[in-house]
mmCIF file of C-alpha atoms and ligand atoms in Angstrom:
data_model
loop_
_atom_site.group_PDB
_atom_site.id
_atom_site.type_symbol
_atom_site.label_atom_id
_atom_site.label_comp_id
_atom_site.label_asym_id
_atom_site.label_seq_id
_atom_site.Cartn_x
_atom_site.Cartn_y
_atom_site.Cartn_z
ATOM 1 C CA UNK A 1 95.244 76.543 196.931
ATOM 2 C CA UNK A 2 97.584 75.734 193.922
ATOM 3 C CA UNK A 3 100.671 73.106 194.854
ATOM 4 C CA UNK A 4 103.557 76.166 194.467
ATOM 5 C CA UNK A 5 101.081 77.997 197.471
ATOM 6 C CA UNK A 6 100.753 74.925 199.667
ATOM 7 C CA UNK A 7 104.922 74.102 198.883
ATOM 8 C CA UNK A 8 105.259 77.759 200.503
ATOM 9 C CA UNK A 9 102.753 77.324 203.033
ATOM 10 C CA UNK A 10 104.624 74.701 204.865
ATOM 11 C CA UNK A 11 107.811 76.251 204.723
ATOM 12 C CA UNK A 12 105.868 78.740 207.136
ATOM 13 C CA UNK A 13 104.968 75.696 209.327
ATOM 14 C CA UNK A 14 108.381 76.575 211.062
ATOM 15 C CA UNK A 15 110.162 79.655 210.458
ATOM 16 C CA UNK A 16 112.111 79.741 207.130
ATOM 17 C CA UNK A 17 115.135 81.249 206.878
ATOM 18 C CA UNK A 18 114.277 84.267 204.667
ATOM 19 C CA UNK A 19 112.110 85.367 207.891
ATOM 20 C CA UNK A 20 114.525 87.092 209.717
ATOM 21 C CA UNK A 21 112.106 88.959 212.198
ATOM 22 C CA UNK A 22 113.138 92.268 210.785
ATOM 23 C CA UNK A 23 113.430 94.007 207.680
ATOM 24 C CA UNK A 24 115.845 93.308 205.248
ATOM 25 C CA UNK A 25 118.906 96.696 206.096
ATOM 26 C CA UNK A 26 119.310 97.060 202.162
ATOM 27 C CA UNK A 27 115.351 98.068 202.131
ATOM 28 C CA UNK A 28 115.176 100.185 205.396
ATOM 29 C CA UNK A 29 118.383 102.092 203.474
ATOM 30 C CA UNK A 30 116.263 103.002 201.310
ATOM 31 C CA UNK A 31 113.422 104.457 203.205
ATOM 32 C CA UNK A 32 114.643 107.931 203.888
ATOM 33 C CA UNK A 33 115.457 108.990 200.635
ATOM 34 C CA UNK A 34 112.853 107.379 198.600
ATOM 35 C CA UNK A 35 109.164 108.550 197.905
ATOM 36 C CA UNK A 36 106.889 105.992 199.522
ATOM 37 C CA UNK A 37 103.342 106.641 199.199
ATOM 38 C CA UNK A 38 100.629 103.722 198.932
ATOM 39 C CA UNK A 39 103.034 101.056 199.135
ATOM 40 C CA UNK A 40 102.192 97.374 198.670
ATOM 41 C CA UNK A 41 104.670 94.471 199.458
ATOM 42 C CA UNK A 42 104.300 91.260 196.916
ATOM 43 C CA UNK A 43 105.379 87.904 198.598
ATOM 44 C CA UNK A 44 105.221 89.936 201.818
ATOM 45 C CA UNK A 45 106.101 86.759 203.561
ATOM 46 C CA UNK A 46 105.174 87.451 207.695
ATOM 47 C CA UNK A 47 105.023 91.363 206.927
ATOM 48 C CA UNK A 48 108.289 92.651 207.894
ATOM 49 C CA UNK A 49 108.771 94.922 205.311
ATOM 50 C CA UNK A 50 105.014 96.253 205.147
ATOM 51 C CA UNK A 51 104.995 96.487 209.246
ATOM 52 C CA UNK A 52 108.483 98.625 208.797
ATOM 53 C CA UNK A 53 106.733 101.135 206.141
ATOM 54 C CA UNK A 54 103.314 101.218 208.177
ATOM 55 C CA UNK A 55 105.124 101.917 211.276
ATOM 56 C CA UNK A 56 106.252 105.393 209.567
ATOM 57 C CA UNK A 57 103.417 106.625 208.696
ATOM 58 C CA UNK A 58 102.900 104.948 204.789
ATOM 59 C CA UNK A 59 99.520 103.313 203.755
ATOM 60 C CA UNK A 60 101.138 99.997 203.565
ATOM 61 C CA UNK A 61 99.561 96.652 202.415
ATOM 62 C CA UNK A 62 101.084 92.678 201.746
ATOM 63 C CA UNK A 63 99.875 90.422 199.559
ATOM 64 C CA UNK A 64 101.243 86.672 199.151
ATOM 65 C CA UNK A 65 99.730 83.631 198.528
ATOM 66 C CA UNK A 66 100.727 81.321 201.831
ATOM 67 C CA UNK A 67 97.655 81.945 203.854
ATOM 68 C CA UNK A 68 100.126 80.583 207.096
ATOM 69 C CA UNK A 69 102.347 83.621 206.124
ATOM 70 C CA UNK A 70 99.683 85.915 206.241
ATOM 71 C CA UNK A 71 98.332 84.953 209.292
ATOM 72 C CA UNK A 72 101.543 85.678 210.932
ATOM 73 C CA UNK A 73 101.942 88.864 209.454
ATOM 74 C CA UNK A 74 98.296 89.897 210.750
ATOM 75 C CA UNK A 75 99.135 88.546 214.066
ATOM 76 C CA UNK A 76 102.178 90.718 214.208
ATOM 77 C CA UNK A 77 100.176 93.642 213.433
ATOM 78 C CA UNK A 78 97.984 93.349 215.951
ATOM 79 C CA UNK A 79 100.860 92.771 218.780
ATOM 80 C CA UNK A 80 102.592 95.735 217.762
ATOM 81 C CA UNK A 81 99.145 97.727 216.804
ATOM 82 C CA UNK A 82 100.374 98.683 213.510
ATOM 83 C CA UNK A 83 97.733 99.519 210.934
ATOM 84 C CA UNK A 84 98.616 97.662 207.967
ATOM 85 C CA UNK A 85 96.640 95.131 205.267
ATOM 86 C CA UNK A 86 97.457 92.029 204.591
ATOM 87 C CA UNK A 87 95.975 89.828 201.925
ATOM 88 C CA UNK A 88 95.897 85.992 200.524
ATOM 89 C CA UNK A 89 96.389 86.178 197.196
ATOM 90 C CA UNK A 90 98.321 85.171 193.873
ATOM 91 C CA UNK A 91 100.376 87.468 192.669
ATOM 92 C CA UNK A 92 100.041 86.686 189.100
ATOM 93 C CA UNK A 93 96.686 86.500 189.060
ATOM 94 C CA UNK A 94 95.889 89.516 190.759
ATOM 95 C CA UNK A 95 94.933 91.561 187.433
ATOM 96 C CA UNK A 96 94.368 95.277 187.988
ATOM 97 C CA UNK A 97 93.098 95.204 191.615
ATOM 98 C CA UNK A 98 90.847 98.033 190.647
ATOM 99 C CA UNK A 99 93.825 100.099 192.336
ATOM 100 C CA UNK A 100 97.626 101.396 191.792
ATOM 101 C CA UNK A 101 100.595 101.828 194.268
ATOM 102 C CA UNK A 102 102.838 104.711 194.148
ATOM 103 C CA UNK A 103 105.390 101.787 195.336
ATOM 104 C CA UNK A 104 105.557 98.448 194.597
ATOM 105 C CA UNK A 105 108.327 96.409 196.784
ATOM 106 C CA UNK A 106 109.866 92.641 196.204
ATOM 107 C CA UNK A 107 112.149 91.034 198.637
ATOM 108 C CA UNK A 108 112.817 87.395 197.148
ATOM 109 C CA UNK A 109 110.014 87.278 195.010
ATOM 110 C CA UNK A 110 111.404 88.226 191.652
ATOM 111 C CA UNK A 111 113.758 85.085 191.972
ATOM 112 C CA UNK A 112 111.545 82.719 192.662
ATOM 113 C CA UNK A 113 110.115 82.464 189.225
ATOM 114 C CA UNK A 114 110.834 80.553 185.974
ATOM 115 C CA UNK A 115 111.254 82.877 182.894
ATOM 116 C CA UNK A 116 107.657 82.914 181.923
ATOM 117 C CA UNK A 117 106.447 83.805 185.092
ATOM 118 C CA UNK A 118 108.852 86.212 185.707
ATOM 119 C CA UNK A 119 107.803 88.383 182.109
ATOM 120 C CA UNK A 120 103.791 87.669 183.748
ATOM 121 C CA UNK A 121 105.256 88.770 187.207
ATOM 122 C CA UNK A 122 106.731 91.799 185.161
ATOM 123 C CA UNK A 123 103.426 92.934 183.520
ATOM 124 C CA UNK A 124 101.945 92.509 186.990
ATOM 125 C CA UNK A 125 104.126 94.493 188.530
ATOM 126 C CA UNK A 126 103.056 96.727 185.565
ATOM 127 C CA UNK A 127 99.735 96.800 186.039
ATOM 128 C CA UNK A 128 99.829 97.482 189.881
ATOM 129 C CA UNK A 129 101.849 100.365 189.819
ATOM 130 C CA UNK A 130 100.784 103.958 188.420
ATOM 131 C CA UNK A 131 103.098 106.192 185.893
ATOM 132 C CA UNK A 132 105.971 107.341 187.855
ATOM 133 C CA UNK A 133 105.617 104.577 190.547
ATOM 134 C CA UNK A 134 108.365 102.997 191.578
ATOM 135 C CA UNK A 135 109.557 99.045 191.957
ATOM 136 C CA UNK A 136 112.235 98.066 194.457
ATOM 137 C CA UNK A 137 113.189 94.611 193.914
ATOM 138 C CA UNK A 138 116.151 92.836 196.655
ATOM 139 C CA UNK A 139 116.912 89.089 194.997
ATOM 140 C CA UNK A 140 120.209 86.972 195.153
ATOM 141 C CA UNK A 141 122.286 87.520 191.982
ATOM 142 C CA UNK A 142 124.462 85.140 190.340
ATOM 143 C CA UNK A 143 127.969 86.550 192.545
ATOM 144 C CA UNK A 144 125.775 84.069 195.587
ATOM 145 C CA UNK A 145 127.622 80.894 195.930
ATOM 146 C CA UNK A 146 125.298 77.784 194.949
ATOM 147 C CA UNK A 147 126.277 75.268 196.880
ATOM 148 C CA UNK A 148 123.026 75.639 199.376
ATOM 149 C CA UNK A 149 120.925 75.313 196.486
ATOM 150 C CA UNK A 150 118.109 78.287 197.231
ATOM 151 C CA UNK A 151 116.329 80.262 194.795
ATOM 152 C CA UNK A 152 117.273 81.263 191.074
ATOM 153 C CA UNK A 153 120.508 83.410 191.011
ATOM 154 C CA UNK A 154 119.792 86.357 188.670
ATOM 155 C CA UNK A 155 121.911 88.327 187.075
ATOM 156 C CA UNK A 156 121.689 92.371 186.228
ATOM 157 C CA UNK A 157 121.293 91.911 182.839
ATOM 158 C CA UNK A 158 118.599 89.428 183.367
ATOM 159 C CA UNK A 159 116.554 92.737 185.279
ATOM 160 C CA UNK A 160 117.414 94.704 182.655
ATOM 161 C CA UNK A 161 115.725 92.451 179.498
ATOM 162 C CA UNK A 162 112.848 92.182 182.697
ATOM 163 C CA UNK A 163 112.384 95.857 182.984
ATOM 164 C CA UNK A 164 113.302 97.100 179.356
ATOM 165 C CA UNK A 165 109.884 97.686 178.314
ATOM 166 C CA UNK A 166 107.949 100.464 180.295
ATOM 167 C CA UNK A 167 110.331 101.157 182.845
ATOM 168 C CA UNK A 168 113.098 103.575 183.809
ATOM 169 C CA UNK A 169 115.855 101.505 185.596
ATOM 170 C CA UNK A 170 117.044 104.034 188.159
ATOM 171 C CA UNK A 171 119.704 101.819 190.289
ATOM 172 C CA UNK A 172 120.940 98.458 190.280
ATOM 173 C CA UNK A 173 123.087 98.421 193.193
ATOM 174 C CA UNK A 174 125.137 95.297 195.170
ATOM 175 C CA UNK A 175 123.582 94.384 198.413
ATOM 176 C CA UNK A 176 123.111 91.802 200.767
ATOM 177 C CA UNK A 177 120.270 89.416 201.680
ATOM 178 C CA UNK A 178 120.573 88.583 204.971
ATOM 179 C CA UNK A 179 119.068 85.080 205.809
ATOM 180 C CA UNK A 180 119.271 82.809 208.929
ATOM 181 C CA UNK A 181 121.916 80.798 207.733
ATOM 182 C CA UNK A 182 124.790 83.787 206.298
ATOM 183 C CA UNK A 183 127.749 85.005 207.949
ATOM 184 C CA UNK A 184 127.739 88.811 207.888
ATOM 185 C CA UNK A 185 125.356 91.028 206.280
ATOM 186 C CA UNK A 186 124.127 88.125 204.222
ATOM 187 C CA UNK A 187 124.033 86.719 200.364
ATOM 188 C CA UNK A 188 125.102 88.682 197.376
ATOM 189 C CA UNK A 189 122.551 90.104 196.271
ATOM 190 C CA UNK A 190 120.839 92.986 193.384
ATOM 191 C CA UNK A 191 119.111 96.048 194.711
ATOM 192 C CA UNK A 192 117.223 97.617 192.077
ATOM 193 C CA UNK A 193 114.795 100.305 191.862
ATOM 194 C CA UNK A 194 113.067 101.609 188.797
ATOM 195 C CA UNK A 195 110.853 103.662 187.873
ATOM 196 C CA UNK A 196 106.996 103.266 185.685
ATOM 197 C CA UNK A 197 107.090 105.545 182.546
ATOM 198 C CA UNK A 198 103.727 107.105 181.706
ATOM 199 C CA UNK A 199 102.367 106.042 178.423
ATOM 200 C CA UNK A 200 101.205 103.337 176.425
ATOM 201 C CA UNK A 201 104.228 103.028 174.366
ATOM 202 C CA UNK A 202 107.310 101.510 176.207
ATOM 203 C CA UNK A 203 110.649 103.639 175.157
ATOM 204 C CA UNK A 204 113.658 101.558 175.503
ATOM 205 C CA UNK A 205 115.736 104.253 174.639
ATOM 206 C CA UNK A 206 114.968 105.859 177.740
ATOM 207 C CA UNK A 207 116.298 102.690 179.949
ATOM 208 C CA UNK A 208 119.367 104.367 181.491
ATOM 209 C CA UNK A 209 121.608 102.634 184.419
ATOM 210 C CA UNK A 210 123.305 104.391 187.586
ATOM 211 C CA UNK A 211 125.391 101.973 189.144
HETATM 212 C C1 SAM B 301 111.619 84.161 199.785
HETATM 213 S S1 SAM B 301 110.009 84.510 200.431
HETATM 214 C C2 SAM B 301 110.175 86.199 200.906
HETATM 215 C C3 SAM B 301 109.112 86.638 201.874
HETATM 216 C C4 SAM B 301 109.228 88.089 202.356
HETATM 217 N N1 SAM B 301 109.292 89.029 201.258
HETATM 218 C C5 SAM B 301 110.387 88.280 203.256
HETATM 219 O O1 SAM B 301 111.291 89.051 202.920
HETATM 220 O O2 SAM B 301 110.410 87.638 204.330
HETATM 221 C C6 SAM B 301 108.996 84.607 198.968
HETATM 222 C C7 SAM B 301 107.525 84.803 199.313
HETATM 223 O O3 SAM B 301 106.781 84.913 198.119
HETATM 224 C C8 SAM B 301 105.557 84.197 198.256
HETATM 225 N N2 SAM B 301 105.108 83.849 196.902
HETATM 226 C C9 SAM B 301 105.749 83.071 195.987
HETATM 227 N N3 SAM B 301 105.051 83.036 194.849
HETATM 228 C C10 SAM B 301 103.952 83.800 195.035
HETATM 229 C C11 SAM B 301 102.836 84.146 194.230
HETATM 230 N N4 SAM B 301 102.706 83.691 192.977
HETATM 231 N N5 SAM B 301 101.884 84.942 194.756
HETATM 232 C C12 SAM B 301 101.989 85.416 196.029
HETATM 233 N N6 SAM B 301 103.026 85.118 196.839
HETATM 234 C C13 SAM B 301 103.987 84.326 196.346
HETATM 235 C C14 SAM B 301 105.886 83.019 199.145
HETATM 236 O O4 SAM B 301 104.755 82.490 199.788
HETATM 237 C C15 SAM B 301 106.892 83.639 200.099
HETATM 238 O O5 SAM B 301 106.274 84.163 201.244
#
């Protein structure tokens, strides 16, 4: 296990306050108007988000590399006899999987990497998901106050230059990220969904924005 997976391991030694023991509202929002098909979760955490999609019907799958989150997430499963998969594994080194989602989900994984990781995380992301897929992504933006230190703050032009090569931006929308710790719905936050443009040839001229 690589020191960033153990880091996040013990964080899951307790309950971290990400894991808010139910999906995050601005990604159940979108479940009723968005296609979801084979759906897999990256940085599923303790499975909220997969066990939310799996309870309505999707094929739904988590992968993340704390093997202490995954265990929770399997446990959950099994109390609430959910079918859903859940696997140990690091995200950017996952390669093609020998398999593509019709969705690929994020909620506070995108901001957790440094710039380099985050173009690698990109081309993942990428590689996982088949033309026309989709990618919803939930991470704090740079409106969230940083005085309790956290994860990166991104901004929306930062997930445009991340998704300006091969991808459709479709929304980037203000939300919330609820946490433990925040008043109210929670953190400022970007919701963004895009979509995975079919052929080999990224089109930037295609990007185009509804806000
Ligand atoms: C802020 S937490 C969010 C967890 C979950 N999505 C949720 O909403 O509760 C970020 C998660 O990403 C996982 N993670 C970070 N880097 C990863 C990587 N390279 N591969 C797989 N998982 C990773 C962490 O273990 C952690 O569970």
């Amino acid at each position: 296990m690589s020191s960033a997976a153990r880091s996040w391991d013990r964080a899951y030694d307790g309950t971290p306050p990400w894991d808010i023991g139910r999906p995050q509202p601005a990604i159940t929002g979108l479940a009723g108007s968005m296609p979801v098909g084979d759906l897999v979760d990256l940085g599923c955490g303790t499975g909220e988000h997969v066990l939310f999609f799996a309870s309505r019907g999707h094929r739904a799958s988590g992968i993340d590399f704390s093997a202490a989150a995954i265990a929770k997430a399997r446990r959950k499963a099994s109390e609430r006899g959910i079918s859903a998969r859940f696997d140990v594994a690091d995200v950017l080194k996952l390669g093609s999987l020998g398999r593509r989602f019709d969705t690929v989900i994020d909620v506070g994984l995108f901001h957790t990497f440094e710039d380099a990781d985050r173009a690698r995380y990109v081309r993942q992301v990428s590689e996982l998901v088949r033309p026309e897929g989709r990618y919803f992504m939930l991470c704090f933006s740079e409106k969230e106050p940083t005085d309790w230190d956290g994860p990166r703050r991104v901004s929306r032009p930062e997930i445009e230059a991340s998704l300006s090569e091969g991808w459709r931006i479709d929304f980037i929308r203000e939300a919330a990220f609820a946490t433990k710790f925040h008043d109210g719905d929670g953190g400022s936050a970007w919701l963004a969904g895009a979509t995975r443009l079919s052929g080999p040839t990224p089109d930037r001229a295609r990007t185009r924005m509804k806000r």
